[in-house]
Amino acid sequence: ACLAEEGYWHGSSCHRLTTQGIFVLQCGDPTGTGRGNPGYGFGIENAPEDGAYPPGTLAMARAQDPESNGGQFFIVYEDTTLPVQGGGYTVFGEVTSGLDIVQALAAEGVQGGGGDGAPTQPISILSVSVDD
């Protein structure tokens, strides 16, 4: 909620789309490179024990280090199973409307083909609000 209130994500692009094996759109890096972070990290919480992430799941993206949750997150647009080794990925919310937009973007694919990379159709976060 703190990053949302500070406008951390305002105008940032969703830099990574994965269309093979797992089905996620990754966002939350204001630099658009996949390497940006808010300057801190935290550990894994609320990860599904079975590694199942249904469509509409919002979860934290992280590096190998289980303490590397920061500002990047992903939106699951089709049923996805992620590894549970290393702790999984922190689920923090769900898409309540607009998942069809992410699914349409995913149908356009990845720039240059392939199954992982920048989405062919660019998309950015214009605003973020948090409801309890």
Tab-separated table of N, CA and C in Angstrom, residues 53-119:
chain	number	residue	atom	x	y	z
A	53	TYR	N	-1.558	-21.168	-9.175
A	53	TYR	CA	-1.925	-19.756	-9.252
A	53	TYR	C	-3.013	-19.622	-10.320
A	54	PRO	N	-4.268	-19.447	-9.915
A	54	PRO	CA	-5.356	-19.355	-10.886
A	54	PRO	C	-5.382	-18.000	-11.601
A	55	PRO	N	-6.102	-17.901	-12.722
A	55	PRO	CA	-6.215	-16.625	-13.420
A	55	PRO	C	-6.717	-15.526	-12.482
A	56	GLY	N	-6.124	-14.347	-12.626
A	56	GLY	CA	-6.499	-13.215	-11.801
A	56	GLY	C	-5.655	-13.042	-10.560
A	57	THR	N	-4.778	-13.999	-10.272
A	57	THR	CA	-3.903	-13.892	-9.104
A	57	THR	C	-2.898	-12.764	-9.304
A	58	LEU	N	-2.688	-11.971	-8.252
A	58	LEU	CA	-1.622	-10.976	-8.193
A	58	LEU	C	-0.590	-11.490	-7.209
A	59	ALA	N	0.643	-11.639	-7.643
A	59	ALA	CA	1.689	-12.178	-6.781
A	59	ALA	C	2.987	-11.407	-7.004
A	60	MET	N	3.830	-11.432	-6.001
A	60	MET	CA	5.111	-10.737	-6.063
A	60	MET	C	6.102	-11.504	-6.936
A	61	ALA	N	6.768	-10.780	-7.828
A	61	ALA	CA	7.877	-11.342	-8.593
A	61	ALA	C	9.128	-11.214	-7.732
A	62	ARG	N	10.037	-12.144	-7.889
A	62	ARG	CA	11.270	-12.083	-7.096
A	62	ARG	C	12.389	-12.787	-7.841
A	63	ALA	N	13.603	-12.569	-7.367
A	63	ALA	CA	14.775	-13.263	-7.885
A	63	ALA	C	14.916	-14.584	-7.124
A	64	GLN	N	16.023	-15.272	-7.296
A	64	GLN	CA	16.271	-16.535	-6.586
A	64	GLN	C	16.200	-16.359	-5.071
A	65	ASP	N	16.690	-15.234	-4.579
A	65	ASP	CA	16.717	-14.956	-3.151
A	65	ASP	C	15.288	-14.825	-2.622
A	66	PRO	N	14.892	-15.665	-1.649
A	66	PRO	CA	13.524	-15.579	-1.132
A	66	PRO	C	13.232	-14.270	-0.397
A	67	GLU	N	14.252	-13.460	-0.135
A	67	GLU	CA	14.052	-12.157	0.522
A	67	GLU	C	14.017	-11.017	-0.497
A	68	SER	N	13.810	-11.336	-1.781
A	68	SER	CA	13.933	-10.321	-2.825
A	68	SER	C	12.600	-9.764	-3.324
A	69	ASN	N	11.489	-10.039	-2.628
A	69	ASN	CA	10.240	-9.360	-2.981
A	69	ASN	C	10.461	-7.864	-2.810
A	70	GLY	N	9.958	-7.063	-3.740
A	70	GLY	CA	10.145	-5.616	-3.650
A	70	GLY	C	8.964	-4.885	-4.236
A	71	GLY	N	9.085	-4.436	-5.484
A	71	GLY	CA	8.012	-3.685	-6.116
A	71	GLY	C	7.446	-4.361	-7.346
A	72	GLN	N	8.132	-5.386	-7.861
A	72	GLN	CA	7.639	-6.052	-9.063
A	72	GLN	C	6.631	-7.138	-8.697
A	73	PHE	N	5.667	-7.297	-9.576
A	73	PHE	CA	4.603	-8.280	-9.352
A	73	PHE	C	4.176	-8.845	-10.693
A	74	PHE	N	3.375	-9.901	-10.635
A	74	PHE	CA	2.841	-10.454	-11.872
A	74	PHE	C	1.353	-10.717	-11.746
A	75	ILE	N	0.711	-10.670	-12.915
A	75	ILE	CA	-0.714	-10.956	-13.047
A	75	ILE	C	-0.821	-12.279	-13.795
A	76	VAL	N	-1.468	-13.249	-13.194
A	76	VAL	CA	-1.674	-14.550	-13.830
A	76	VAL	C	-2.918	-14.444	-14.716
A	77	TYR	N	-2.805	-14.811	-15.997
A	77	TYR	CA	-3.944	-14.693	-16.908
A	77	TYR	C	-4.494	-16.045	-17.368
A	78	GLU	N	-3.798	-17.152	-17.091
A	78	GLU	CA	-4.289	-18.518	-17.318
A	78	GLU	C	-3.759	-19.360	-16.167
A	79	ASP	N	-4.435	-20.481	-15.884
A	79	ASP	CA	-3.960	-21.358	-14.807
A	79	ASP	C	-2.460	-21.593	-14.957
A	80	THR	N	-1.739	-21.385	-13.870
A	80	THR	CA	-0.281	-21.494	-13.878
A	80	THR	C	0.172	-22.232	-12.629
A	81	THR	N	1.121	-23.136	-12.803
A	81	THR	CA	1.761	-23.802	-11.670
A	81	THR	C	3.213	-23.359	-11.631
A	82	LEU	N	3.609	-22.851	-10.469
A	82	LEU	CA	4.972	-22.362	-10.275
A	82	LEU	C	5.682	-23.234	-9.247
A	83	PRO	N	6.996	-23.315	-9.311
A	83	PRO	CA	7.738	-24.156	-8.373
A	83	PRO	C	7.519	-23.721	-6.919
A	84	VAL	N	7.452	-24.695	-6.038
A	84	VAL	CA	7.334	-24.398	-4.610
A	84	VAL	C	8.699	-24.463	-3.927
A	85	GLN	N	9.699	-25.031	-4.598
A	85	GLN	CA	11.052	-25.044	-4.057
A	85	GLN	C	11.509	-23.597	-3.915
A	86	GLY	N	12.118	-23.288	-2.806
A	86	GLY	CA	12.544	-21.911	-2.565
A	86	GLY	C	11.466	-21.051	-1.962
A	87	GLY	N	10.268	-21.601	-1.773
A	87	GLY	CA	9.231	-20.882	-1.056
A	87	GLY	C	8.038	-20.409	-1.847
A	88	GLY	N	8.103	-20.443	-3.165
A	88	GLY	CA	6.973	-19.981	-3.962
A	88	GLY	C	6.965	-18.467	-4.117
A	89	TYR	N	5.787	-17.934	-4.410
A	89	TYR	CA	5.622	-16.514	-4.703
A	89	TYR	C	4.465	-15.958	-3.895
A	90	THR	N	4.684	-14.828	-3.256
A	90	THR	CA	3.717	-14.206	-2.365
A	90	THR	C	2.491	-13.729	-3.128
A	91	VAL	N	1.326	-14.263	-2.766
A	91	VAL	CA	0.062	-13.787	-3.322
A	91	VAL	C	-0.423	-12.638	-2.452
A	92	PHE	N	-0.771	-11.518	-3.111
A	92	PHE	CA	-1.227	-10.365	-2.339
A	92	PHE	C	-2.571	-9.822	-2.788
A	93	GLY	N	-3.163	-10.388	-3.828
A	93	GLY	CA	-4.461	-9.885	-4.263
A	93	GLY	C	-4.975	-10.620	-5.469
A	94	GLU	N	-6.062	-10.068	-6.018
A	94	GLU	CA	-6.652	-10.646	-7.216
A	94	GLU	C	-7.217	-9.544	-8.091
A	95	VAL	N	-7.242	-9.803	-9.381
A	95	VAL	CA	-7.821	-8.881	-10.341
A	95	VAL	C	-9.339	-8.975	-10.185
A	96	THR	N	-9.988	-7.828	-9.980
A	96	THR	CA	-11.445	-7.827	-9.817
A	96	THR	C	-12.157	-7.389	-11.087
A	97	SER	N	-11.467	-6.714	-11.989
A	97	SER	CA	-12.009	-6.404	-13.310
A	97	SER	C	-10.835	-6.084	-14.230
A	98	GLY	N	-11.021	-6.354	-15.511
A	98	GLY	CA	-9.985	-6.051	-16.490
A	98	GLY	C	-9.077	-7.197	-16.868
A	99	LEU	N	-9.312	-8.397	-16.322
A	99	LEU	CA	-8.457	-9.527	-16.701
A	99	LEU	C	-8.548	-9.802	-18.202
A	100	ASP	N	-9.694	-9.500	-18.800
A	100	ASP	CA	-9.851	-9.684	-20.242
A	100	ASP	C	-8.848	-8.836	-21.032
A	101	ILE	N	-8.467	-7.688	-20.498
A	101	ILE	CA	-7.471	-6.836	-21.162
A	101	ILE	C	-6.111	-7.532	-21.161
A	102	VAL	N	-5.738	-8.119	-20.034
A	102	VAL	CA	-4.468	-8.834	-19.935
A	102	VAL	C	-4.484	-10.048	-20.858
A	103	GLN	N	-5.600	-10.760	-20.918
A	103	GLN	CA	-5.704	-11.936	-21.783
A	103	GLN	C	-5.611	-11.550	-23.256
A	104	ALA	N	-6.211	-10.425	-23.641
A	104	ALA	CA	-6.116	-9.958	-25.029
A	104	ALA	C	-4.684	-9.557	-25.357
A	105	LEU	N	-4.018	-8.900	-24.422
A	105	LEU	CA	-2.617	-8.525	-24.609
A	105	LEU	C	-1.760	-9.781	-24.776
A	106	ALA	N	-1.997	-10.787	-23.962
A	106	ALA	CA	-1.241	-12.037	-24.045
A	106	ALA	C	-1.452	-12.719	-25.395
A	107	ALA	N	-2.660	-12.628	-25.933
A	107	ALA	CA	-2.947	-13.239	-27.235
A	107	ALA	C	-2.129	-12.586	-28.355
A	108	GLU	N	-1.706	-11.341	-28.160
A	108	GLU	CA	-0.860	-10.646	-29.144
A	108	GLU	C	0.582	-11.172	-29.117
A	109	GLY	N	0.976	-11.807	-27.994
A	109	GLY	CA	2.279	-12.448	-27.907
A	109	GLY	C	3.406	-11.540	-27.471
A	110	VAL	N	4.607	-12.084	-27.625
A	110	VAL	CA	5.856	-11.463	-27.191
A	110	VAL	C	6.551	-10.843	-28.405
A	111	GLN	N	7.163	-9.669	-28.224
A	111	GLN	CA	7.917	-9.035	-29.308
A	111	GLN	C	8.940	-10.005	-29.879
A	112	GLY	N	8.954	-10.141	-31.189
A	112	GLY	CA	9.925	-11.010	-31.847
A	112	GLY	C	9.585	-12.491	-31.765
A	113	GLY	N	8.413	-12.824	-31.283
A	113	GLY	CA	8.042	-14.232	-31.134
A	113	GLY	C	8.605	-14.787	-29.839
A	114	GLY	N	8.599	-16.076	-29.708
A	114	GLY	CA	9.076	-16.692	-28.472
A	114	GLY	C	8.012	-16.667	-27.395
A	115	GLY	N	8.386	-17.167	-26.233
A	115	GLY	CA	7.419	-17.316	-25.156
A	115	GLY	C	7.672	-16.455	-23.944
A	116	ASP	N	8.720	-15.597	-23.983
A	116	ASP	CA	9.048	-14.800	-22.810
A	116	ASP	C	9.801	-13.553	-23.253
A	117	GLY	N	9.255	-12.386	-22.906
A	117	GLY	CA	9.912	-11.134	-23.255
A	117	GLY	C	8.936	-9.976	-23.189
A	118	ALA	N	9.303	-8.869	-23.798
A	118	ALA	CA	8.434	-7.695	-23.812
A	118	ALA	C	7.170	-8.007	-24.614
A	119	PRO	N	6.020	-7.576	-24.109
A	119	PRO	CA	4.782	-7.824	-24.867
A	119	PRO	C	4.791	-7.072	-26.198
